[in-house]
mmCIF file of C-alpha atoms in Angstrom:
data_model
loop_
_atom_site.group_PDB
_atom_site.id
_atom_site.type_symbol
_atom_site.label_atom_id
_atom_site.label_comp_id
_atom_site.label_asym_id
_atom_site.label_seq_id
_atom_site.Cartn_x
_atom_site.Cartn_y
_atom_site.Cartn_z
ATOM 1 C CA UNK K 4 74.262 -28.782 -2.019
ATOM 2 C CA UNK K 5 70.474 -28.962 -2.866
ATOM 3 C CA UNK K 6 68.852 -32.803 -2.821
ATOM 4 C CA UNK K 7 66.991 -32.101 -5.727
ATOM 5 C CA UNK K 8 67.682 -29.303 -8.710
ATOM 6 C CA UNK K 9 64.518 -28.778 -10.755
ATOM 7 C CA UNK K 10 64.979 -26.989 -14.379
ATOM 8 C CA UNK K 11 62.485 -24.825 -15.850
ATOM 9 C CA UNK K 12 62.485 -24.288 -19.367
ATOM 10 C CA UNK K 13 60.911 -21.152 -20.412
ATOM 11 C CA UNK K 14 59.523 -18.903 -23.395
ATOM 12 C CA UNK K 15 56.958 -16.663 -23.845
ATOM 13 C CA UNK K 16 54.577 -18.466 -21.054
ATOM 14 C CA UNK K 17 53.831 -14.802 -19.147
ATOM 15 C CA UNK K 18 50.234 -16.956 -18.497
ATOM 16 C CA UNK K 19 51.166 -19.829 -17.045
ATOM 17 C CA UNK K 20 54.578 -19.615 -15.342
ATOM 18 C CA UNK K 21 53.929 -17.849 -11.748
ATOM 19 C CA UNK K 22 51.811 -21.198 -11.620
ATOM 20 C CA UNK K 23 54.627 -23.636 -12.539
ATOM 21 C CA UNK K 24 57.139 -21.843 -10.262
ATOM 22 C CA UNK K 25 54.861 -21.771 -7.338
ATOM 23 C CA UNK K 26 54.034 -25.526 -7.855
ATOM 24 C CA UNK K 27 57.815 -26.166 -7.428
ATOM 25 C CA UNK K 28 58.674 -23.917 -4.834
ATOM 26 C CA UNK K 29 55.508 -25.165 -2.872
ATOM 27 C CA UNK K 30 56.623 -28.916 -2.473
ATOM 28 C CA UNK K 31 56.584 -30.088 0.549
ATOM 29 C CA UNK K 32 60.003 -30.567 1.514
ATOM 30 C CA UNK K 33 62.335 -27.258 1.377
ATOM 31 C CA UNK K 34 65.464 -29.007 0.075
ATOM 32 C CA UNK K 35 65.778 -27.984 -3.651
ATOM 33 C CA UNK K 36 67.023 -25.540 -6.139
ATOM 34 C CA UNK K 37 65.044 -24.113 -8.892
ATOM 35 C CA UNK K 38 66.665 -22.972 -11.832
ATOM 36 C CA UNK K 39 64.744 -20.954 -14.533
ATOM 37 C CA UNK K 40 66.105 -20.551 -17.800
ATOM 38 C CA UNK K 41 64.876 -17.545 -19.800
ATOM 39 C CA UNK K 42 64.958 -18.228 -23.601
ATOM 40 C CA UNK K 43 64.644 -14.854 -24.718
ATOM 41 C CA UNK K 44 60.688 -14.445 -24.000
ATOM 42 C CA UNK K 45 59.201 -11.542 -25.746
ATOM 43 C CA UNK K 46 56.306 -10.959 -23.427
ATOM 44 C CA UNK K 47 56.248 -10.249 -19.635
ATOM 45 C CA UNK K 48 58.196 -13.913 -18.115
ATOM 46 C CA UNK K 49 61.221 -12.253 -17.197
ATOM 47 C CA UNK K 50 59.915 -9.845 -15.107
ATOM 48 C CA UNK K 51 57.971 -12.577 -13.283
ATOM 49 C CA UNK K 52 60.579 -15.132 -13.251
ATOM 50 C CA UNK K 53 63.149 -12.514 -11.596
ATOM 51 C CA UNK K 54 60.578 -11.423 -8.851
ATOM 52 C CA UNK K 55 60.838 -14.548 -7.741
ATOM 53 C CA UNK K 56 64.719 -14.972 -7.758
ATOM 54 C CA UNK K 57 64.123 -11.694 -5.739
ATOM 55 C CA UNK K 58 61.612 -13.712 -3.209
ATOM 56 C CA UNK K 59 63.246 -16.943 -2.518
ATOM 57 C CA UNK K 60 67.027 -18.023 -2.889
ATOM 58 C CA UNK K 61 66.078 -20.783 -4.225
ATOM 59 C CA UNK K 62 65.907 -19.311 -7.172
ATOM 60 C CA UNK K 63 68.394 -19.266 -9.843
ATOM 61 C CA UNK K 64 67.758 -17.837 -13.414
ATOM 62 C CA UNK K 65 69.486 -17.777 -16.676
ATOM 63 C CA UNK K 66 68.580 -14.867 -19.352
ATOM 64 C CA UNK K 67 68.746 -15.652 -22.707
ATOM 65 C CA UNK K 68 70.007 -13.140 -25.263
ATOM 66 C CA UNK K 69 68.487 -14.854 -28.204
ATOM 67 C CA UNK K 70 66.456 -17.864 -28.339
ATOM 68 C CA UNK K 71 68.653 -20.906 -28.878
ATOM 69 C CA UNK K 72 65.525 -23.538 -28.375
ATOM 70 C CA UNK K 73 64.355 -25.675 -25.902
ATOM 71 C CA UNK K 74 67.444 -27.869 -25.994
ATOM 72 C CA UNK K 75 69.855 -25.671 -25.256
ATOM 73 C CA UNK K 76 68.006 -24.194 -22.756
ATOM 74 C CA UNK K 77 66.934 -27.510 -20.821
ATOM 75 C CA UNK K 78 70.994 -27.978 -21.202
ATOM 76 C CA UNK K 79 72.026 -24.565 -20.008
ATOM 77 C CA UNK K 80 70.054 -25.098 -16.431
ATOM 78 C CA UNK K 81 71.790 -28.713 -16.165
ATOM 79 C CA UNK K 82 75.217 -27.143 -16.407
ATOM 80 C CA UNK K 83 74.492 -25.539 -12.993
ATOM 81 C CA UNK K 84 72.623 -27.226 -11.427
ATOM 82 C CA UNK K 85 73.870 -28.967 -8.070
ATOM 83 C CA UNK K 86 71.390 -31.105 -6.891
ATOM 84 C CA UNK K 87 72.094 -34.712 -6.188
ATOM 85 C CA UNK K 88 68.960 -35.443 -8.509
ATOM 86 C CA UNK K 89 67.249 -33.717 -11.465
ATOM 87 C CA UNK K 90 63.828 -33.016 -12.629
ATOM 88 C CA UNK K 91 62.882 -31.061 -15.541
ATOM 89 C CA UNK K 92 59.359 -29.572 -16.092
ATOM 90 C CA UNK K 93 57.714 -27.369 -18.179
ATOM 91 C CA UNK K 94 56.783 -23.896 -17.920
ATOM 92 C CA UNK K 95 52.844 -24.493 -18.246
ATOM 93 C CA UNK K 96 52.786 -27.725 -16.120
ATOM 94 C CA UNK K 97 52.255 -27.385 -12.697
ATOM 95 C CA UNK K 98 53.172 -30.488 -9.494
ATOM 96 C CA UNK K 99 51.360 -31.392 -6.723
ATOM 97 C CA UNK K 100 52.552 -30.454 -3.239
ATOM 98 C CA UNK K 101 54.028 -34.243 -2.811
ATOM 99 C CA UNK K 102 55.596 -35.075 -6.247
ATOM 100 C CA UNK K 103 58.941 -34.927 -4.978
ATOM 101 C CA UNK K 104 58.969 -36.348 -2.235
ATOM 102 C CA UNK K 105 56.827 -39.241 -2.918
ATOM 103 C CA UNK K 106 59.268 -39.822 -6.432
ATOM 104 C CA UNK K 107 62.076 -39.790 -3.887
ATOM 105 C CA UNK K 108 60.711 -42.528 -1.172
ATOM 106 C CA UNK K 109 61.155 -44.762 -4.303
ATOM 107 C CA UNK K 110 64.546 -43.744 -5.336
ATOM 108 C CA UNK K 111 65.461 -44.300 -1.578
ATOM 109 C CA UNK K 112 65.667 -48.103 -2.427
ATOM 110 C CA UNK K 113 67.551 -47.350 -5.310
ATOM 111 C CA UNK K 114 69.047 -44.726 -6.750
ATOM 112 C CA UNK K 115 69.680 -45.462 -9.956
ATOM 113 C CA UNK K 116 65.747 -46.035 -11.312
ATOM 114 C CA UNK K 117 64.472 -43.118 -13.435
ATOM 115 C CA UNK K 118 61.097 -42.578 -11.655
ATOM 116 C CA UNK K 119 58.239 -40.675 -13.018
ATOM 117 C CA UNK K 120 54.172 -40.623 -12.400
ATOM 118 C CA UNK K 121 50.715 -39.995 -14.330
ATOM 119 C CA UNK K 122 49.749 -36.644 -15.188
ATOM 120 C CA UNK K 123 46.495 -34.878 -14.821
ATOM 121 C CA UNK K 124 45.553 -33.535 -17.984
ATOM 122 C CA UNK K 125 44.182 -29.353 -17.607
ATOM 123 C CA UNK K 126 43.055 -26.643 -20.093
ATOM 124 C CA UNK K 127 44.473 -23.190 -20.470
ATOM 125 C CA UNK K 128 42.540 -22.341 -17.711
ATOM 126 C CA UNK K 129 44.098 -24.787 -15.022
ATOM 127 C CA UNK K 130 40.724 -27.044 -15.272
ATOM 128 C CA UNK K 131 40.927 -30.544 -15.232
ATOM 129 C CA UNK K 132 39.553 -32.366 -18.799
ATOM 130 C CA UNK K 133 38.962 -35.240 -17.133
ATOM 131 C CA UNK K 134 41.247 -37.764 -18.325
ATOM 132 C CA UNK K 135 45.276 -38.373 -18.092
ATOM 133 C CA UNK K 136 48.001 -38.577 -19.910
ATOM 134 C CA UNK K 137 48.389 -41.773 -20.380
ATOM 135 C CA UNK K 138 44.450 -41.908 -21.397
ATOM 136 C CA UNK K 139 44.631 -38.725 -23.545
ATOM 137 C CA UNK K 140 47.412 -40.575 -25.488
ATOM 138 C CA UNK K 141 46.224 -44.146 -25.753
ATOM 139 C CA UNK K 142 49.327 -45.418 -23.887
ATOM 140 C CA UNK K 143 47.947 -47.271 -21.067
ATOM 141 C CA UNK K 144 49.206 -50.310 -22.572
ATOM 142 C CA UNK K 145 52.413 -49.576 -22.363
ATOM 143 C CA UNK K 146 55.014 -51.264 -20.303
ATOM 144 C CA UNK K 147 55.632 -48.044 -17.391
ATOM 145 C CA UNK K 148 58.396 -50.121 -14.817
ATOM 146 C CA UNK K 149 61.213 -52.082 -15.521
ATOM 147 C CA UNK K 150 63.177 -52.384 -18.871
ATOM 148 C CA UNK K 151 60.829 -50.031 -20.791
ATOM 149 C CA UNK K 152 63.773 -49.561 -23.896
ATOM 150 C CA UNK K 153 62.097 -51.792 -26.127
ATOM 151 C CA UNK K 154 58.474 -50.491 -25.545
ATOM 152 C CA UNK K 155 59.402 -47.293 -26.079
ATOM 153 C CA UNK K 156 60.954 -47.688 -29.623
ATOM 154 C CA UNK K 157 57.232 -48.298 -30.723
ATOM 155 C CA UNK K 158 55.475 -45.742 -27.786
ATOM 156 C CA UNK K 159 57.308 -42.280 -27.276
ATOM 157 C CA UNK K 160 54.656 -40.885 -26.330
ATOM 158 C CA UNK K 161 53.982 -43.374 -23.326
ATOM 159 C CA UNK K 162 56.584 -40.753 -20.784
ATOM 160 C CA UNK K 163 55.366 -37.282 -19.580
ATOM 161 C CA UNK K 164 58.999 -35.538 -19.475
ATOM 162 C CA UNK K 165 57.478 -32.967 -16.689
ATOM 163 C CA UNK K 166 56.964 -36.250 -14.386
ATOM 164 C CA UNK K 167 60.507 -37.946 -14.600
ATOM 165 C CA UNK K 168 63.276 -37.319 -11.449
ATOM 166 C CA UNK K 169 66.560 -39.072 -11.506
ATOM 167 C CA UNK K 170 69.931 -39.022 -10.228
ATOM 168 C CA UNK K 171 71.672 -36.079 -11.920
ATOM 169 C CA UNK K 172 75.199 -38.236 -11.931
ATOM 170 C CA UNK K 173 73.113 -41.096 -13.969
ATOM 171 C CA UNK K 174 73.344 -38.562 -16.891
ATOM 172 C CA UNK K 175 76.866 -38.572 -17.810
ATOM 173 C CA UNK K 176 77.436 -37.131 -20.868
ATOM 174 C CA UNK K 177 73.639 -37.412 -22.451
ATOM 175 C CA UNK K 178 72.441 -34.156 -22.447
ATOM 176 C CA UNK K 179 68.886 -32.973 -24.703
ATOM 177 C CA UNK K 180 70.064 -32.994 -28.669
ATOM 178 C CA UNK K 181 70.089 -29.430 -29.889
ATOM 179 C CA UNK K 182 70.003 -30.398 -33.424
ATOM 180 C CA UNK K 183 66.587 -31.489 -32.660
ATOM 181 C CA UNK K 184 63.274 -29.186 -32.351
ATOM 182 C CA UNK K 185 60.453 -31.367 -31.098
ATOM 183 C CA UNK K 186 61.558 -35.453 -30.486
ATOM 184 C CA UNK K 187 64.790 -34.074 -27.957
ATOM 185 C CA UNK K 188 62.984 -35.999 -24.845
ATOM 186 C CA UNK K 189 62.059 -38.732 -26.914
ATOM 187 C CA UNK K 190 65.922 -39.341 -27.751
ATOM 188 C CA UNK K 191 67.054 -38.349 -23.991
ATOM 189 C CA UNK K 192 64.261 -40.798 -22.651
ATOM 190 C CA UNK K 193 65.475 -43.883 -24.758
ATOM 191 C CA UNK K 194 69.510 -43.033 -23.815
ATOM 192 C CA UNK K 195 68.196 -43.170 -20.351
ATOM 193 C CA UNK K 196 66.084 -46.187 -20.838
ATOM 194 C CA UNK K 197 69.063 -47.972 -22.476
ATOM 195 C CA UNK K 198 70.992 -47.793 -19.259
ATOM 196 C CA UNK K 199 68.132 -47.936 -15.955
ATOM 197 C CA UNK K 200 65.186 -49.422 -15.061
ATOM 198 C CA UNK K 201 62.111 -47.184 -14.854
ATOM 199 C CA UNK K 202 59.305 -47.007 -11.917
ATOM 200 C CA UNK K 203 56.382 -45.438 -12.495
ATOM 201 C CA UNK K 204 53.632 -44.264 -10.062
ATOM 202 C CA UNK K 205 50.377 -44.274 -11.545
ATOM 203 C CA UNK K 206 48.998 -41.320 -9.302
ATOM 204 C CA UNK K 207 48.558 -38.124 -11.344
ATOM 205 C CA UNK K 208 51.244 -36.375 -9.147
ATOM 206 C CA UNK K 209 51.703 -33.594 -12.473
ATOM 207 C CA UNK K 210 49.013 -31.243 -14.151
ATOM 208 C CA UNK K 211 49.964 -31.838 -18.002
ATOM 209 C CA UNK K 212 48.317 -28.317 -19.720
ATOM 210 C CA UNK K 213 47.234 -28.547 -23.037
ATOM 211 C CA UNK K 214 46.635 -25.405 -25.048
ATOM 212 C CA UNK K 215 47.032 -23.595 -28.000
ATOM 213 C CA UNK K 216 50.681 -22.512 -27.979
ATOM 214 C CA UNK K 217 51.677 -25.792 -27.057
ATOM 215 C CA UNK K 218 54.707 -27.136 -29.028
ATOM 216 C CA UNK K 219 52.149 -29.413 -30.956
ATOM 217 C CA UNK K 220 49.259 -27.433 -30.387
ATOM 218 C CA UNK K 221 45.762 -28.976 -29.173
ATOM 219 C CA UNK K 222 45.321 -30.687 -32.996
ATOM 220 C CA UNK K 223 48.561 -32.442 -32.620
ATOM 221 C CA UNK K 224 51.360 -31.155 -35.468
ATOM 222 C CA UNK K 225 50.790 -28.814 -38.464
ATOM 223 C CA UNK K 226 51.744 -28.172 -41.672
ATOM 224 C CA UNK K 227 55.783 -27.803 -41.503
ATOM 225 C CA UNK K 228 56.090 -28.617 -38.051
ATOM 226 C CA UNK K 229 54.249 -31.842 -38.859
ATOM 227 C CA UNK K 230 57.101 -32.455 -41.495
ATOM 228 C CA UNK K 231 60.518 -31.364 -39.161
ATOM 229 C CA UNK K 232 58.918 -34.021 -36.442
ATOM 230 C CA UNK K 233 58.576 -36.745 -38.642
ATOM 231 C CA UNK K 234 62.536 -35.906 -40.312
ATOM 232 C CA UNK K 235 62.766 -35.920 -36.361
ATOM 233 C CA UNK K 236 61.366 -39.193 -35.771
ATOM 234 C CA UNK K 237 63.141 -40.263 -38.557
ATOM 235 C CA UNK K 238 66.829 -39.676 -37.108
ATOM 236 C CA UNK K 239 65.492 -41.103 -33.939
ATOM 237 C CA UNK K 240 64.476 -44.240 -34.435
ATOM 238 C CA UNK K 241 67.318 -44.916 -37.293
ATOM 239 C CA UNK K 242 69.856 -43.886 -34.579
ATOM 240 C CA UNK K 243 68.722 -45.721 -32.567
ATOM 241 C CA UNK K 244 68.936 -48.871 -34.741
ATOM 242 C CA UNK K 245 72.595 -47.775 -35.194
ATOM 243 C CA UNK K 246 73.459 -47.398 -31.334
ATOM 244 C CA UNK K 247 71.599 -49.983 -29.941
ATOM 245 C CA UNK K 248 71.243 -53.193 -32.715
ATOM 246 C CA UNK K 249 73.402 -55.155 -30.591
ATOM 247 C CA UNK K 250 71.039 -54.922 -27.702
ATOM 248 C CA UNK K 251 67.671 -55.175 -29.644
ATOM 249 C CA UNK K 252 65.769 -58.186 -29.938
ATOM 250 C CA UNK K 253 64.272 -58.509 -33.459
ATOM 251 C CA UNK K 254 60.820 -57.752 -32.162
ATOM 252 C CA UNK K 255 62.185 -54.427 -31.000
ATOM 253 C CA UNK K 256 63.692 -53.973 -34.029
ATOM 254 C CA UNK K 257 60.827 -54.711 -36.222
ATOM 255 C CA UNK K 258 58.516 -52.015 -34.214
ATOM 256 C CA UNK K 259 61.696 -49.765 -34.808
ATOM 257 C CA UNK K 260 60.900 -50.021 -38.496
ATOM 258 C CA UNK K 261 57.368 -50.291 -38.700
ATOM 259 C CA UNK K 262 57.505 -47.135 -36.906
ATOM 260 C CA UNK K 263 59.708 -46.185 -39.325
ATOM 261 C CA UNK K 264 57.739 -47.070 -42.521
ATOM 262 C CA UNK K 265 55.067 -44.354 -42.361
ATOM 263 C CA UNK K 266 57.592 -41.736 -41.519
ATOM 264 C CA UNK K 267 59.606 -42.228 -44.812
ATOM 265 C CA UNK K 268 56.175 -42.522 -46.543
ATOM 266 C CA UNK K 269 55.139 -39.501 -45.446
ATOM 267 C CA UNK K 270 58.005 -37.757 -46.386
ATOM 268 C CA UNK K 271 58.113 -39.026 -50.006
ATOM 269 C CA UNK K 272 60.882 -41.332 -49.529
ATOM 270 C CA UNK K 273 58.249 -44.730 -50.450
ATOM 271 C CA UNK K 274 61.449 -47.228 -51.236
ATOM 272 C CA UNK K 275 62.780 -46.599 -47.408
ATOM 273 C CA UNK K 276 59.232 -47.210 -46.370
ATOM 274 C CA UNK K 277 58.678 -50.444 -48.522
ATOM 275 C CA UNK K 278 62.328 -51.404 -47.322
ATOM 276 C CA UNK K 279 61.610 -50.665 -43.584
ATOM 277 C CA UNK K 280 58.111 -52.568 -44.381
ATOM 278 C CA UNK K 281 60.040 -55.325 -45.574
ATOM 279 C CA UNK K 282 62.516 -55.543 -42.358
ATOM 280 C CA UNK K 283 60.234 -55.514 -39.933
ATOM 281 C CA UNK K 284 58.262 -58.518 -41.827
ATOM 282 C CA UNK K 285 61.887 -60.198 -41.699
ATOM 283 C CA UNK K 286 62.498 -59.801 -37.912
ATOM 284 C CA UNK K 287 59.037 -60.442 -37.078
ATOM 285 C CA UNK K 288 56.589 -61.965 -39.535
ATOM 286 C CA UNK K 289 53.986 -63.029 -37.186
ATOM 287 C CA UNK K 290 53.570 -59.244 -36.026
ATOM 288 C CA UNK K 291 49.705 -58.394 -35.807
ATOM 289 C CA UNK K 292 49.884 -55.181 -37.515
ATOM 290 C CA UNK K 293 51.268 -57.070 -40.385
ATOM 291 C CA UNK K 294 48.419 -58.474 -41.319
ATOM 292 C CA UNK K 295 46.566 -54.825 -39.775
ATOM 293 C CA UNK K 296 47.887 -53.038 -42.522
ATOM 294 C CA UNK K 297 48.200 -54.572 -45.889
ATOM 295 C CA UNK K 298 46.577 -51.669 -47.562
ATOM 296 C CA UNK K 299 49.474 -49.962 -46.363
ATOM 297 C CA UNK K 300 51.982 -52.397 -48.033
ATOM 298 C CA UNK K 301 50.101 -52.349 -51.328
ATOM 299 C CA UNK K 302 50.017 -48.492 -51.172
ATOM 300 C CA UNK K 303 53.641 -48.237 -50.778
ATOM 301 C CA UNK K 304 54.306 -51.125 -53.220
ATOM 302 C CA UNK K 305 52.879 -49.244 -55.900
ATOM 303 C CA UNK K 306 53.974 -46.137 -55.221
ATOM 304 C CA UNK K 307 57.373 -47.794 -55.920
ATOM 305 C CA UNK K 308 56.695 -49.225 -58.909
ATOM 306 C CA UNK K 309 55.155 -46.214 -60.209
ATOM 307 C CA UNK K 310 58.442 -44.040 -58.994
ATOM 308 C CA UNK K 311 60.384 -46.288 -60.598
ATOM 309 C CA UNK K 312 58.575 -45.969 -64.329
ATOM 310 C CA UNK K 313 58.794 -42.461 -64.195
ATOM 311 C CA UNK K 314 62.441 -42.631 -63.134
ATOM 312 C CA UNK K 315 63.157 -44.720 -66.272
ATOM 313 C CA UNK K 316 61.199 -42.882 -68.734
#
């Protein structure tokens, strides 16, 4: 049995994937499986991603048929794989020789944290930007070690998922939601967040690529996709809420639904908002972006009034 199994989602990444694999396979300790998962690409991944199956046992791959999404397909290499811990990364990120085994010194004094690390951030071309993650993404604020639940109610995009490495067993039944396109890790990280402590290592130890047929593209989300992750969001956070009130302190909850707020607004749904609005200001009425955003209160105040005089005439 492998110490470590490492899953590689993949589609249509004929450009960047020799580069991921290698990055994997080229860690500095030999004791791993690597498990590429196929979701029906259309250009020329399959042929690379079998050549190296062909090269190094290490390698275990899963063809596709038809794409199913990257759910399913993050879940199909977790059904096999053996490893006493799990890592997932992308197929246009790429590691550095020592992320493993520096991510597992830490776990060696306990085994239960979920530990993950700063990314690098890189263009198309594999050049650095010169900034990280956590910089690209304004989340250097956020809490990184420890009990990071509540922080990351109000800051999902504070974990890179191609950094994180855990003990496979810790997963029990959670497993990436299929029904969902784009917030999946954002709902796996806060089910793993709910039950162990985080450590994070603030060395860029993963390249983080950003480029044009990224999920969210370099201009963040468009047009419908800009709509499904916000429904996304949406089912998120309000699960969430469901699964979890016990267990949330009333700040949390408030940046649950002030988080919330926008998203309904957005997607027409203004009394949600104004009710979420009006939550939040319940749980926490001393909360600074309460009096950051009035405009927004107003704004969604009258669009409820004015909904509701059409309604009635």
């Amino acid at each position: 049995m492998p110490l470590v199994s490492v899953v590689i989602p993949s589609y249509n990444h004929e450009k960047f994937v020799s580069q991921a694999i290698e990055s994997v396979l080229g860690q500095d300790f030999d004791d791993l499986e690597l498990i590429i998962v196929d979701d029906a690409s259309t250009d020329t991944s399959r042929q690379i991603i079998q050549k190296y199956a062909v090269e190094d046992t290490r390698v275990r791959v899963i063809l596709h048929e038809t794409n199913n999404g990257v759910a399913k397909t993050i879940n199909d290499g977790i059904a096999i794989a053996q490893g006493k811990f799990l890592a997932v990364t992308a197929s246009d990120d790429v590691w550095m020789k020592d992320k493993l085994s520096k991510q597992l010194a830490v776990l060696e004094s306990d085994e239960d944290q979920i530990v993950w690390t700063e990314a690098e951030i890189i263009d198309e071309s594999g050049r650095p930007v010169g900034s990280t993650f956590s910089e690209f993404w304004s989340t250097a604020v956020a809490k990184q070690t420890g009990d990071i639940f509540h922080d990351l109610l109000g800051r999902w995009e504070a974990l890179i998922p191609s950094t994180l490495l855990y003990k496979r067993a810790n997963l029990g039944g959670i497993r990436y939601d299929e029904s969902l396109k784009y917030a999946n890790d954002y709902k796996l990280n806060l089910e793993l967040a709910a039950k162990y402590a985080f450590y994070y290592i603030p060395e860029p130890l993963t390249q983080y690529r950003i480029h044009e047929s990224n999920l969210c593209g370099i201009g963040g989300f468009q047009g419908e996709a800009k709509r499904i992750n916000c429904q996304e969001d949406v089912i998120v956070l309000e699960y969430a809420l469901s699964q979890w009130h016990d267990r949330m302190s009333a700040k949390a909850k408030a940046t649950a639904l002030m988080r919330l707020a926008p998203r309904y607004y957005q997607l027409g749904q203004s009394r949600k908002a104004l009710m979420c609005y009006c939550r939040a200001f319940v749980y926490d009425p001393f909360r600074r972006s309460n009096l950051q955003y009035p405009r927004r209160f107003l704004q969604f105040t009258r669009d409820v009034l004015r909904r509701g005089t059409l309604e009635r005439t």
